Structure formats: C-alpha cells, structure tokens
C-alpha cells in the first residue's frame, strides 16, 4: 500500500472497508426539520456535505457569461453526510445582485428568512433556512431546483462537476450559483479537498461518483467530504479561466465551510507544468506553508498530498521532474504539513517512477483513471483527518 506519514497526534495506517452505495434522499411527509422546531434548527451543528468552488465565466462559457432571465437551474448533487438540509449560494465574481427563488430541494420548498425569494449580493453568499420536512440520507442524490427571474447578468459558477445538471431542460455539467449543501448528520471527519483537475474528477466518467474525494467519503461512514477541485487550478498563480490560485481562494472556498475539521491540499502539478511554470521548489513549499499557517490559525489540521507523476504528459520535462521530486521529498519529512497523503507513492510505476502505473493512467499521463482515483482515496489515513 502507498506510504502515509504524519506527525503530532496523527498515526500511520491506511483506510479499510469501503462503505456501500447509500440510499437516495428522502423527505418525510409532514415532518419538521430537525425534530420539528425552529429552535432545534438554530441549535443544530451544521457541516458541509457537498460543496463546489466557483470561477468567473469567460467567453467560452455562453450560459454563465450571458446569465438567465426567467430560467431554472437544476442541480443533482451527491451528498456525503446526511441529515437535515440547508443550501448555500455564492456569487464570488458577480458585479450585481441576483434574485434567487423560488427554490426546491428534494421536492420541498426552500426559504430564506421565511421568504421564498432572496437577493444574493455580488461577491457574497446566501444561506437558506433549514428545509422543513426534509432529511437526506448519507450518500444520497439531492435535486435542487433554483428559479432565477433575472436578468441575472454573468453568473459565478463551477465549470465542470463531472455530473449531470440542467438549465431549462438542457444538460450541463456546470453548477451555477449553488456552492454548498449543509447538513446536521455528520459524525465523522469533515474534510475539504483544495485541489485541481484530479480532485475535480478528470479521468473518471460523469455521474459515476468515482472521483477520489467521492471514494474517500464512502470509506468514511458518517463523514463529510467537500470537493473544491478546479481543473487547471494552481497553488501560486491566478488564471482567468482556471480561477484564483489556492492561496487566493483559500479563505472563501475553505474557511467559509461550516463544521470543517481538516483541509487536504492537493495542488502543485499545475504550478510545475502549466505555463508560466513555477518550478522553483522553494516557492511551492512556501505556498504550502502559508496554507498550513492559515489552517492552524483557524483550528484546522492541514494534510498535504505529494505531487503524483506526470511523465507521460505533453509538457513533462526532466527539469520539472527534478522539481517535483524535491517538493515531494520536503513534504514527506513531515515538517510542512500536519500529515501527508503520499499520492506519488500511490500512483507511480515502480519501474518508471516519473510515470503513472499503466493500470492507473486515464491515457494522458497526468490524470488517473477510476482505479487510480481509488488508490488515491486509499492513500488518505482516516486518523490524519480527525
């Protein structure tokens, strides 16, 4: 099994026994949220269960760029933990407020301060009331329908969740404005994955639930795992298409999540291979250390993933391989993060360690296939997430 290391209270080990596929979300007719009183809802311990990170639209994103008028966006989101439900919307890159609603979740009406509609301010977030009568099962698929009277103007969104949603009946893999589903039933680790295209799910089929954060959640019954992967995202630099880098989006995407205990940083390969390359190991390690400091200040554990091999990728060079190995060696010492998930060891070909194992390669030399994603999930030790 891949090596996993940690320091402080963390211990060595690997995860065991995958959980089965969970049931669909169910609404109890006539039931009241969290036992039936508003006071119960206010006292509930809310944690993130599903989340996504936003970017600004570009000219190649026609729906997000143009916005909607009188439209409906329907999201189908796979929860990790279950329980009572509330929604969160965000408009991180908005220039004007957007009217949200009416909204339903699991077929139940959603309110905001008791009202069916609410304004989402530009650059802000908006959290709903607890959805009356709805309790979601762990691992269930929740359908959220959001009316957008508009005109909305350009919409903050996540470009590709590798899952099917729709806008006015037309299929999309993008999620518009909805940034999170929060629940009351998590009783295990609550983890945010700050990642790039591998965490986002490139290399896995749409709607399969085989991204490594999804597979990790199934290995941790009662846990909540928020996948904040953005394809092309970097640790150090921002990009018009791939969004602010990990350092720039950390406060909004990670620290805003309720009930969070641990952040797992899965960034770095794009800093190396994506022009302009940031191949100085000292710069990447300094970026990691800043995220660790900010995590600890917020009372979070910070787990770091080593950078996986990408020797078959078109932009790989021996110089970048040297930088990758130096970064990984420093991360493995345990003096950067609180614990380490050794993704490099999990995926590398023992005969050609600069490359992915052929059994784990999706075909491009960079992104693992579903079996590779399973190996990544297994490389994360539950004890490092507590």
mmCIF file of C-alpha atoms in Angstrom:
data_model
loop_
_atom_site.group_PDB
_atom_site.id
_atom_site.type_symbol
_atom_site.label_atom_id
_atom_site.label_comp_id
_atom_site.label_asym_id
_atom_site.label_seq_id
_atom_site.Cartn_x
_atom_site.Cartn_y
_atom_site.Cartn_z
ATOM 1 C CA UNK A 1 0.000 0.000 0.000
ATOM 2 C CA UNK A 2 1.178 3.597 -0.521
ATOM 3 C CA UNK A 3 3.029 5.141 2.357
ATOM 4 C CA UNK A 4 1.184 7.609 4.545
ATOM 5 C CA UNK A 5 3.042 9.703 7.062
ATOM 6 C CA UNK A 6 2.090 12.166 9.739
ATOM 7 C CA UNK A 7 3.341 13.959 12.825
ATOM 8 C CA UNK A 8 1.938 15.201 16.098
ATOM 9 C CA UNK A 9 -1.175 13.265 17.129
ATOM 10 C CA UNK A 10 -1.517 11.556 13.747
ATOM 11 C CA UNK A 11 -0.564 7.884 13.421
ATOM 12 C CA UNK A 12 0.414 5.737 10.470
ATOM 13 C CA UNK A 13 -2.060 3.495 8.740
ATOM 14 C CA UNK A 14 -4.374 3.052 5.807
ATOM 15 C CA UNK A 15 -8.109 3.063 5.497
ATOM 16 C CA UNK A 16 -10.162 -0.094 5.498
ATOM 17 C CA UNK A 17 -13.520 -1.379 4.296
ATOM 18 C CA UNK A 18 -15.394 0.714 1.749
ATOM 19 C CA UNK A 19 -18.964 1.636 2.546
ATOM 20 C CA UNK A 20 -21.780 0.565 0.211
ATOM 21 C CA UNK A 21 -23.725 2.883 -2.000
ATOM 22 C CA UNK A 22 -26.186 4.876 0.068
ATOM 23 C CA UNK A 23 -29.887 5.382 -0.453
ATOM 24 C CA UNK A 24 -31.495 8.321 -2.164
ATOM 25 C CA UNK A 25 -32.565 11.409 -0.260
ATOM 26 C CA UNK A 26 -35.959 11.022 1.338
ATOM 27 C CA UNK A 27 -38.445 13.594 2.500
ATOM 28 C CA UNK A 28 -40.655 12.660 5.425
ATOM 29 C CA UNK A 29 -44.159 13.899 4.601
ATOM 30 C CA UNK A 30 -45.453 16.182 7.289
ATOM 31 C CA UNK A 31 -42.199 16.003 9.277
ATOM 32 C CA UNK A 32 -40.499 19.088 10.622
ATOM 33 C CA UNK A 33 -36.836 19.878 10.228
ATOM 34 C CA UNK A 34 -34.512 18.643 12.986
ATOM 35 C CA UNK A 35 -37.227 17.403 15.257
ATOM 36 C CA UNK A 36 -39.785 19.999 14.300
ATOM 37 C CA UNK A 37 -38.875 23.348 15.863
ATOM 38 C CA UNK A 38 -37.073 26.402 14.635
ATOM 39 C CA UNK A 39 -35.089 26.325 17.862
ATOM 40 C CA UNK A 40 -33.803 22.842 17.031
ATOM 41 C CA UNK A 41 -32.693 24.083 13.609
ATOM 42 C CA UNK A 42 -30.821 27.003 15.119
ATOM 43 C CA UNK A 43 -29.062 24.739 17.641
ATOM 44 C CA UNK A 44 -28.115 22.077 15.077
ATOM 45 C CA UNK A 45 -24.433 21.562 14.278
ATOM 46 C CA UNK A 46 -24.227 22.325 10.590
ATOM 47 C CA UNK A 47 -21.446 20.898 8.476
ATOM 48 C CA UNK A 48 -20.756 20.962 4.779
ATOM 49 C CA UNK A 49 -21.837 17.801 2.934
ATOM 50 C CA UNK A 50 -21.424 18.836 -0.704
ATOM 51 C CA UNK A 51 -19.584 21.891 -1.966
ATOM 52 C CA UNK A 52 -18.008 23.285 -5.082
ATOM 53 C CA UNK A 53 -15.655 26.172 -5.831
ATOM 54 C CA UNK A 54 -16.507 28.989 -8.215
ATOM 55 C CA UNK A 55 -14.738 30.740 -11.066
ATOM 56 C CA UNK A 56 -15.711 33.655 -13.274
ATOM 57 C CA UNK A 57 -17.119 32.914 -16.748
ATOM 58 C CA UNK A 58 -15.077 33.521 -19.868
ATOM 59 C CA UNK A 59 -16.100 33.996 -23.495
ATOM 60 C CA UNK A 60 -16.198 30.215 -23.938
ATOM 61 C CA UNK A 61 -18.930 29.862 -21.280
ATOM 62 C CA UNK A 62 -22.051 31.226 -23.036
ATOM 63 C CA UNK A 63 -24.675 30.440 -20.377
ATOM 64 C CA UNK A 64 -22.638 31.757 -17.466
ATOM 65 C CA UNK A 65 -21.497 34.799 -19.445
ATOM 66 C CA UNK A 66 -24.978 35.783 -20.626
ATOM 67 C CA UNK A 67 -26.852 34.778 -17.486
ATOM 68 C CA UNK A 68 -30.514 33.831 -17.289
ATOM 69 C CA UNK A 69 -33.869 35.573 -17.406
ATOM 70 C CA UNK A 70 -36.806 33.581 -16.117
ATOM 71 C CA UNK A 71 -34.676 30.453 -16.137
ATOM 72 C CA UNK A 72 -34.367 27.431 -13.862
ATOM 73 C CA UNK A 73 -31.147 25.705 -12.937
ATOM 74 C CA UNK A 74 -31.479 22.155 -11.620
ATOM 75 C CA UNK A 75 -28.557 20.567 -9.792
ATOM 76 C CA UNK A 76 -28.241 16.901 -8.845
ATOM 77 C CA UNK A 77 -25.666 16.731 -6.057
ATOM 78 C CA UNK A 78 -24.295 13.678 -4.268
ATOM 79 C CA UNK A 79 -24.176 14.279 -0.547
ATOM 80 C CA UNK A 80 -21.561 12.693 1.692
ATOM 81 C CA UNK A 81 -23.069 13.068 5.186
ATOM 82 C CA UNK A 82 -26.830 13.261 5.615
ATOM 83 C CA UNK A 83 -29.386 14.774 7.962
ATOM 84 C CA UNK A 84 -31.370 17.970 7.974
ATOM 85 C CA UNK A 85 -30.570 20.163 4.947
ATOM 86 C CA UNK A 86 -29.942 23.785 4.125
ATOM 87 C CA UNK A 87 -28.436 25.361 0.986
ATOM 88 C CA UNK A 88 -25.739 27.902 0.339
ATOM 89 C CA UNK A 89 -25.424 30.114 -2.739
ATOM 90 C CA UNK A 90 -22.487 32.282 -3.739
ATOM 91 C CA UNK A 91 -21.706 34.942 -6.318
ATOM 92 C CA UNK A 92 -17.984 35.378 -5.738
ATOM 93 C CA UNK A 93 -17.341 37.013 -9.112
ATOM 94 C CA UNK A 94 -20.613 38.880 -9.512
ATOM 95 C CA UNK A 95 -20.918 42.560 -10.365
ATOM 96 C CA UNK A 96 -24.599 42.910 -9.407
ATOM 97 C CA UNK A 97 -27.030 41.200 -7.017
ATOM 98 C CA UNK A 98 -29.080 38.238 -8.248
ATOM 99 C CA UNK A 99 -32.622 37.360 -7.169
ATOM 100 C CA UNK A 100 -32.780 33.705 -6.055
ATOM 101 C CA UNK A 101 -36.005 31.721 -5.962
ATOM 102 C CA UNK A 102 -38.303 30.056 -5.785
ATOM 103 C CA UNK A 103 -36.122 27.078 -4.839
ATOM 104 C CA UNK A 104 -36.924 23.466 -4.003
ATOM 105 C CA UNK A 105 -34.655 20.776 -2.517
ATOM 106 C CA UNK A 106 -35.785 17.164 -2.630
ATOM 107 C CA UNK A 107 -39.121 18.496 -3.824
ATOM 108 C CA UNK A 108 -39.564 20.638 -0.705
ATOM 109 C CA UNK A 109 -39.844 24.445 -0.735
ATOM 110 C CA UNK A 110 -36.734 26.302 0.396
ATOM 111 C CA UNK A 111 -36.992 29.602 2.252
ATOM 112 C CA UNK A 112 -34.602 32.372 3.172
ATOM 113 C CA UNK A 113 -35.598 34.061 6.419
ATOM 114 C CA UNK A 114 -39.059 32.635 5.833
ATOM 115 C CA UNK A 115 -39.355 34.028 2.284
ATOM 116 C CA UNK A 116 -39.392 32.069 -0.985
ATOM 117 C CA UNK A 117 -37.067 34.559 -2.682
ATOM 118 C CA UNK A 118 -33.961 36.431 -1.564
ATOM 119 C CA UNK A 119 -31.268 38.647 -3.043
ATOM 120 C CA UNK A 120 -27.764 37.240 -3.364
ATOM 121 C CA UNK A 121 -25.388 40.200 -3.189
ATOM 122 C CA UNK A 122 -22.460 40.491 -5.578
ATOM 123 C CA UNK A 123 -19.386 38.907 -4.054
ATOM 124 C CA UNK A 124 -21.392 37.468 -1.173
ATOM 125 C CA UNK A 125 -23.018 34.230 -0.040
ATOM 126 C CA UNK A 126 -26.609 33.415 0.892
ATOM 127 C CA UNK A 127 -27.670 30.600 3.253
ATOM 128 C CA UNK A 128 -31.204 29.208 3.324
ATOM 129 C CA UNK A 129 -33.316 28.186 6.266
ATOM 130 C CA UNK A 130 -33.388 24.511 7.180
ATOM 131 C CA UNK A 131 -35.613 22.794 4.609
ATOM 132 C CA UNK A 132 -38.743 21.803 6.500
ATOM 133 C CA UNK A 133 -39.699 18.143 6.241
ATOM 134 C CA UNK A 134 -36.508 17.033 4.508
ATOM 135 C CA UNK A 135 -33.900 14.669 5.854
ATOM 136 C CA UNK A 136 -31.302 13.426 3.392
ATOM 137 C CA UNK A 137 -29.696 10.007 3.620
ATOM 138 C CA UNK A 138 -25.921 9.708 3.732
ATOM 139 C CA UNK A 139 -24.607 9.325 0.186
ATOM 140 C CA UNK A 140 -27.921 10.306 -1.371
ATOM 141 C CA UNK A 141 -28.543 12.258 -4.564
ATOM 142 C CA UNK A 142 -30.324 15.530 -3.815
ATOM 143 C CA UNK A 143 -32.117 17.520 -6.521
ATOM 144 C CA UNK A 144 -32.082 21.298 -6.074
ATOM 145 C CA UNK A 145 -34.167 23.462 -8.444
ATOM 146 C CA UNK A 146 -33.361 27.162 -8.434
ATOM 147 C CA UNK A 147 -35.522 29.731 -10.148
ATOM 148 C CA UNK A 148 -33.663 32.771 -11.461
ATOM 149 C CA UNK A 149 -36.124 35.502 -12.505
ATOM 150 C CA UNK A 150 -33.297 37.651 -13.834
ATOM 151 C CA UNK A 151 -31.939 39.171 -15.828
ATOM 152 C CA UNK A 152 -29.057 37.884 -13.745
ATOM 153 C CA UNK A 153 -26.086 39.147 -15.709
ATOM 154 C CA UNK A 154 -22.941 36.950 -15.738
ATOM 155 C CA UNK A 155 -23.088 34.119 -13.225
ATOM 156 C CA UNK A 156 -20.379 32.815 -10.915
ATOM 157 C CA UNK A 157 -20.168 29.077 -11.487
ATOM 158 C CA UNK A 158 -18.188 25.850 -11.420
ATOM 159 C CA UNK A 159 -17.459 24.847 -14.984
ATOM 160 C CA UNK A 160 -17.360 21.047 -14.773
ATOM 161 C CA UNK A 161 -18.502 18.958 -11.814
ATOM 162 C CA UNK A 162 -18.359 15.723 -13.873
ATOM 163 C CA UNK A 163 -22.027 15.217 -13.056
ATOM 164 C CA UNK A 164 -25.246 15.961 -14.936
ATOM 165 C CA UNK A 165 -27.401 19.006 -14.177
ATOM 166 C CA UNK A 166 -29.653 21.077 -16.415
ATOM 167 C CA UNK A 167 -30.562 24.626 -17.346
ATOM 168 C CA UNK A 168 -34.131 24.911 -18.625
ATOM 169 C CA UNK A 169 -34.052 21.234 -19.572
ATOM 170 C CA UNK A 170 -30.691 21.330 -21.354
ATOM 171 C CA UNK A 171 -27.980 19.108 -19.859
ATOM 172 C CA UNK A 172 -24.891 20.741 -18.383
ATOM 173 C CA UNK A 173 -22.052 19.640 -16.125
ATOM 174 C CA UNK A 174 -21.746 23.167 -14.729
ATOM 175 C CA UNK A 175 -23.217 24.394 -11.445
ATOM 176 C CA UNK A 176 -24.469 27.990 -11.316
ATOM 177 C CA UNK A 177 -24.533 29.983 -8.042
ATOM 178 C CA UNK A 178 -25.154 26.959 -5.787
ATOM 179 C CA UNK A 179 -21.983 26.437 -3.740
ATOM 180 C CA UNK A 180 -22.954 24.079 -0.947
ATOM 181 C CA UNK A 181 -25.381 21.764 0.775
ATOM 182 C CA UNK A 182 -25.060 21.705 4.551
ATOM 183 C CA UNK A 183 -26.411 19.010 6.866
ATOM 184 C CA UNK A 184 -26.707 18.137 10.545
ATOM 185 C CA UNK A 185 -25.849 14.427 10.462
ATOM 186 C CA UNK A 186 -22.063 14.275 10.114
ATOM 187 C CA UNK A 187 -20.457 12.336 12.950
ATOM 188 C CA UNK A 188 -17.079 11.615 11.380
ATOM 189 C CA UNK A 189 -14.309 13.740 9.863
ATOM 190 C CA UNK A 190 -15.373 16.845 7.937
ATOM 191 C CA UNK A 191 -12.792 17.420 5.211
ATOM 192 C CA UNK A 192 -12.274 19.986 2.455
ATOM 193 C CA UNK A 193 -10.174 18.993 -0.555
ATOM 194 C CA UNK A 194 -8.457 22.042 -2.054
ATOM 195 C CA UNK A 195 -7.467 20.631 -5.406
ATOM 196 C CA UNK A 196 -7.048 20.778 -9.155
ATOM 197 C CA UNK A 197 -8.399 18.713 -12.069
ATOM 198 C CA UNK A 198 -7.546 15.375 -10.462
ATOM 199 C CA UNK A 199 -9.630 16.186 -7.379
ATOM 200 C CA UNK A 200 -12.317 17.654 -9.646
ATOM 201 C CA UNK A 201 -12.634 14.279 -11.354
ATOM 202 C CA UNK A 202 -10.859 14.421 -14.719
ATOM 203 C CA UNK A 203 -10.203 10.814 -15.716
ATOM 204 C CA UNK A 204 -13.482 9.488 -14.273
ATOM 205 C CA UNK A 205 -16.810 9.135 -16.134
ATOM 206 C CA UNK A 206 -19.505 11.723 -15.496
ATOM 207 C CA UNK A 207 -22.116 10.699 -12.913
ATOM 208 C CA UNK A 208 -20.037 7.733 -11.739
ATOM 209 C CA UNK A 209 -19.148 9.036 -8.270
ATOM 210 C CA UNK A 210 -15.621 7.682 -8.785
ATOM 211 C CA UNK A 211 -13.617 10.835 -8.119
ATOM 212 C CA UNK A 212 -11.189 10.174 -5.301
ATOM 213 C CA UNK A 213 -12.939 12.570 -2.851
ATOM 214 C CA UNK A 214 -16.197 10.676 -3.525
ATOM 215 C CA UNK A 215 -14.472 7.359 -2.939
ATOM 216 C CA UNK A 216 -12.861 8.728 0.222
ATOM 217 C CA UNK A 217 -16.275 9.764 1.562
ATOM 218 C CA UNK A 218 -17.579 6.216 1.057
ATOM 219 C CA UNK A 219 -14.617 4.876 3.028
ATOM 220 C CA UNK A 220 -15.533 7.177 5.924
ATOM 221 C CA UNK A 221 -19.117 6.462 7.008
ATOM 222 C CA UNK A 222 -20.663 9.479 8.682
ATOM 223 C CA UNK A 223 -18.029 11.803 7.293
ATOM 224 C CA UNK A 224 -18.405 14.803 5.026
ATOM 225 C CA UNK A 225 -16.010 15.490 2.155
ATOM 226 C CA UNK A 226 -16.222 18.748 0.207
ATOM 227 C CA UNK A 227 -14.591 18.580 -3.232
ATOM 228 C CA UNK A 228 -13.138 22.014 -4.027
ATOM 229 C CA UNK A 229 -11.137 20.870 -7.045
ATOM 230 C CA UNK A 230 -10.948 23.197 -10.050
ATOM 231 C CA UNK A 231 -9.485 21.969 -13.310
ATOM 232 C CA UNK A 232 -6.255 23.789 -14.129
ATOM 233 C CA UNK A 233 -6.048 25.391 -10.689
ATOM 234 C CA UNK A 234 -2.663 26.253 -9.233
ATOM 235 C CA UNK A 235 -1.264 26.919 -5.789
ATOM 236 C CA UNK A 236 0.557 30.157 -6.552
ATOM 237 C CA UNK A 237 -0.848 31.970 -9.591
ATOM 238 C CA UNK A 238 -4.324 33.047 -10.671
ATOM 239 C CA UNK A 239 -5.750 32.339 -14.110
ATOM 240 C CA UNK A 240 -8.651 33.938 -15.968
ATOM 241 C CA UNK A 241 -10.130 30.545 -16.882
ATOM 242 C CA UNK A 242 -8.948 28.319 -14.046
ATOM 243 C CA UNK A 243 -9.669 30.771 -11.275
ATOM 244 C CA UNK A 244 -7.735 32.259 -8.389
ATOM 245 C CA UNK A 245 -4.892 30.098 -7.115
ATOM 246 C CA UNK A 246 -5.146 28.090 -3.934
ATOM 247 C CA UNK A 247 -3.693 30.841 -1.782
ATOM 248 C CA UNK A 248 -6.103 33.441 -3.173
ATOM 249 C CA UNK A 249 -9.257 31.330 -2.810
ATOM 250 C CA UNK A 250 -8.444 29.637 0.483
ATOM 251 C CA UNK A 251 -10.436 31.923 2.776
ATOM 252 C CA UNK A 252 -13.569 31.923 0.606
ATOM 253 C CA UNK A 253 -13.569 28.292 -0.507
ATOM 254 C CA UNK A 254 -12.198 26.559 2.597
ATOM 255 C CA UNK A 255 -12.512 28.702 5.718
ATOM 256 C CA UNK A 256 -16.141 29.594 4.967
ATOM 257 C CA UNK A 257 -17.287 25.958 5.239
ATOM 258 C CA UNK A 258 -19.172 25.148 8.457
ATOM 259 C CA UNK A 259 -18.032 22.324 10.719
ATOM 260 C CA UNK A 260 -14.744 21.805 8.927
ATOM 261 C CA UNK A 261 -12.008 19.895 10.748
ATOM 262 C CA UNK A 262 -9.348 19.211 8.116
ATOM 263 C CA UNK A 263 -8.156 20.604 4.803
ATOM 264 C CA UNK A 264 -6.328 18.342 2.354
ATOM 265 C CA UNK A 265 -4.186 20.309 -0.109
ATOM 266 C CA UNK A 266 -3.925 18.614 -3.498
ATOM 267 C CA UNK A 267 -2.273 21.317 -5.605
ATOM 268 C CA UNK A 268 1.111 21.780 -7.235
ATOM 269 C CA UNK A 269 1.309 19.881 -10.502
ATOM 270 C CA UNK A 270 -0.139 22.790 -12.485
ATOM 271 C CA UNK A 271 2.380 25.165 -10.928
ATOM 272 C CA UNK A 272 5.050 22.947 -12.462
ATOM 273 C CA UNK A 273 3.644 22.076 -15.873
ATOM 274 C CA UNK A 274 1.267 24.893 -16.762
ATOM 275 C CA UNK A 275 2.745 27.998 -18.435
ATOM 276 C CA UNK A 276 4.132 30.128 -16.943
ATOM 277 C CA UNK A 277 5.829 27.369 -14.988
ATOM 278 C CA UNK A 278 6.618 28.000 -11.310
ATOM 279 C CA UNK A 279 9.252 25.304 -10.966
ATOM 280 C CA UNK A 280 11.239 26.643 -8.016
ATOM 281 C CA UNK A 281 10.541 24.142 -5.189
ATOM 282 C CA UNK A 282 11.143 26.862 -2.593
ATOM 283 C CA UNK A 283 8.235 28.920 -3.955
ATOM 284 C CA UNK A 284 5.839 25.969 -3.956
ATOM 285 C CA UNK A 285 6.867 24.908 -0.441
ATOM 286 C CA UNK A 286 6.460 28.481 0.808
ATOM 287 C CA UNK A 287 2.939 28.499 -0.643
ATOM 288 C CA UNK A 288 2.132 25.245 1.156
ATOM 289 C CA UNK A 289 3.441 26.636 4.441
ATOM 290 C CA UNK A 290 1.225 29.682 4.159
ATOM 291 C CA UNK A 291 -1.846 27.482 3.767
ATOM 292 C CA UNK A 292 -0.773 25.437 6.777
ATOM 293 C CA UNK A 293 -0.385 28.564 8.913
ATOM 294 C CA UNK A 294 -3.809 29.844 7.902
ATOM 295 C CA UNK A 295 -5.324 26.417 8.567
ATOM 296 C CA UNK A 296 -3.843 26.209 12.045
ATOM 297 C CA UNK A 297 -4.954 29.750 12.846
ATOM 298 C CA UNK A 298 -8.488 28.597 12.045
ATOM 299 C CA UNK A 299 -8.136 25.482 14.209
ATOM 300 C CA UNK A 300 -7.858 23.091 11.246
ATOM 301 C CA UNK A 301 -5.481 20.246 10.525
ATOM 302 C CA UNK A 302 -3.635 20.543 7.211
ATOM 303 C CA UNK A 303 -2.871 17.371 5.267
ATOM 304 C CA UNK A 304 -0.674 17.645 2.202
ATOM 305 C CA UNK A 305 -0.654 15.398 -0.862
ATOM 306 C CA UNK A 306 2.594 14.723 -2.677
ATOM 307 C CA UNK A 307 2.565 15.577 -6.393
ATOM 308 C CA UNK A 308 1.799 12.495 -8.484
ATOM 309 C CA UNK A 309 3.908 11.501 -11.521
ATOM 310 C CA UNK A 310 3.122 13.056 -14.880
ATOM 311 C CA UNK A 311 5.926 11.712 -17.074
ATOM 312 C CA UNK A 312 3.572 10.814 -19.913
ATOM 313 C CA UNK A 313 2.070 14.321 -20.086
ATOM 314 C CA UNK A 314 2.904 16.512 -23.053
ATOM 315 C CA UNK A 315 4.633 19.248 -21.020
ATOM 316 C CA UNK A 316 6.728 16.988 -18.784
ATOM 317 C CA UNK A 317 10.483 17.663 -18.780
ATOM 318 C CA UNK A 318 13.377 16.203 -16.766
ATOM 319 C CA UNK A 319 13.786 19.613 -15.097
ATOM 320 C CA UNK A 320 10.179 19.595 -13.900
ATOM 321 C CA UNK A 321 10.642 16.037 -12.653
ATOM 322 C CA UNK A 322 13.590 17.170 -10.550
ATOM 323 C CA UNK A 323 11.475 19.948 -9.059
ATOM 324 C CA UNK A 324 8.617 17.522 -8.338
ATOM 325 C CA UNK A 325 10.934 15.119 -6.532
ATOM 326 C CA UNK A 326 12.429 17.904 -4.430
ATOM 327 C CA UNK A 327 8.994 19.182 -3.420
ATOM 328 C CA UNK A 328 7.805 15.683 -2.538
ATOM 329 C CA UNK A 329 10.921 14.940 -0.511
ATOM 330 C CA UNK A 330 10.340 18.067 1.581
ATOM 331 C CA UNK A 331 6.651 17.269 2.084
ATOM 332 C CA UNK A 332 7.447 13.708 3.206
ATOM 333 C CA UNK A 333 9.700 14.944 6.005
ATOM 334 C CA UNK A 334 6.586 15.945 7.970
ATOM 335 C CA UNK A 335 7.864 19.463 8.525
ATOM 336 C CA UNK A 336 5.488 21.158 6.073
ATOM 337 C CA UNK A 337 2.019 19.705 6.762
ATOM 338 C CA UNK A 338 0.479 18.114 9.843
ATOM 339 C CA UNK A 339 0.196 14.834 7.921
ATOM 340 C CA UNK A 340 0.922 13.529 4.430
ATOM 341 C CA UNK A 341 -1.051 11.518 1.876
ATOM 342 C CA UNK A 342 1.583 10.103 -0.447
ATOM 343 C CA UNK A 343 -0.189 10.295 -3.797
ATOM 344 C CA UNK A 344 3.118 9.923 -5.618
ATOM 345 C CA UNK A 345 3.752 6.538 -3.982
ATOM 346 C CA UNK A 346 0.144 5.501 -4.595
ATOM 347 C CA UNK A 347 0.266 6.049 -8.372
ATOM 348 C CA UNK A 348 3.845 5.776 -9.627
ATOM 349 C CA UNK A 349 5.148 2.989 -11.822
ATOM 350 C CA UNK A 350 7.899 1.234 -9.815
ATOM 351 C CA UNK A 351 9.933 0.686 -12.976
ATOM 352 C CA UNK A 352 9.424 4.219 -14.298
ATOM 353 C CA UNK A 353 8.704 6.361 -11.214
ATOM 354 C CA UNK A 354 8.291 9.523 -13.256
ATOM 355 C CA UNK A 355 5.178 7.932 -14.807
ATOM 356 C CA UNK A 356 1.786 6.723 -13.615
ATOM 357 C CA UNK A 357 1.277 2.975 -13.430
ATOM 358 C CA UNK A 358 -0.348 1.919 -16.685
ATOM 359 C CA UNK A 359 -3.236 0.387 -14.710
ATOM 360 C CA UNK A 360 -3.945 3.816 -13.187
ATOM 361 C CA UNK A 361 -3.440 6.043 -16.255
ATOM 362 C CA UNK A 362 -6.533 7.516 -17.926
ATOM 363 C CA UNK A 363 -4.468 7.780 -21.107
ATOM 364 C CA UNK A 364 -2.921 11.250 -20.940
ATOM 365 C CA UNK A 365 -0.113 10.538 -18.497
ATOM 366 C CA UNK A 366 -1.383 13.039 -15.926
ATOM 367 C CA UNK A 367 -4.916 12.161 -14.830
ATOM 368 C CA UNK A 368 -5.598 8.829 -13.107
ATOM 369 C CA UNK A 369 -8.474 6.587 -14.162
ATOM 370 C CA UNK A 370 -11.117 5.348 -11.668
ATOM 371 C CA UNK A 371 -8.734 2.686 -10.335
ATOM 372 C CA UNK A 372 -6.124 5.387 -9.823
ATOM 373 C CA UNK A 373 -8.679 7.530 -8.014
ATOM 374 C CA UNK A 374 -9.415 4.538 -5.741
ATOM 375 C CA UNK A 375 -5.700 4.291 -4.966
ATOM 376 C CA UNK A 376 -5.653 7.988 -4.025
ATOM 377 C CA UNK A 377 -8.619 7.565 -1.697
ATOM 378 C CA UNK A 378 -6.863 4.611 -0.042
ATOM 379 C CA UNK A 379 -3.732 6.714 0.463
ATOM 380 C CA UNK A 380 -5.530 9.010 2.912
ATOM 381 C CA UNK A 381 -5.450 7.785 6.514
ATOM 382 C CA UNK A 382 -8.657 8.419 8.462
ATOM 383 C CA UNK A 383 -6.612 9.066 11.600
ATOM 384 C CA UNK A 384 -4.980 12.027 9.904
ATOM 385 C CA UNK A 385 -8.372 13.641 9.332
ATOM 386 C CA UNK A 386 -9.614 13.763 12.933
#
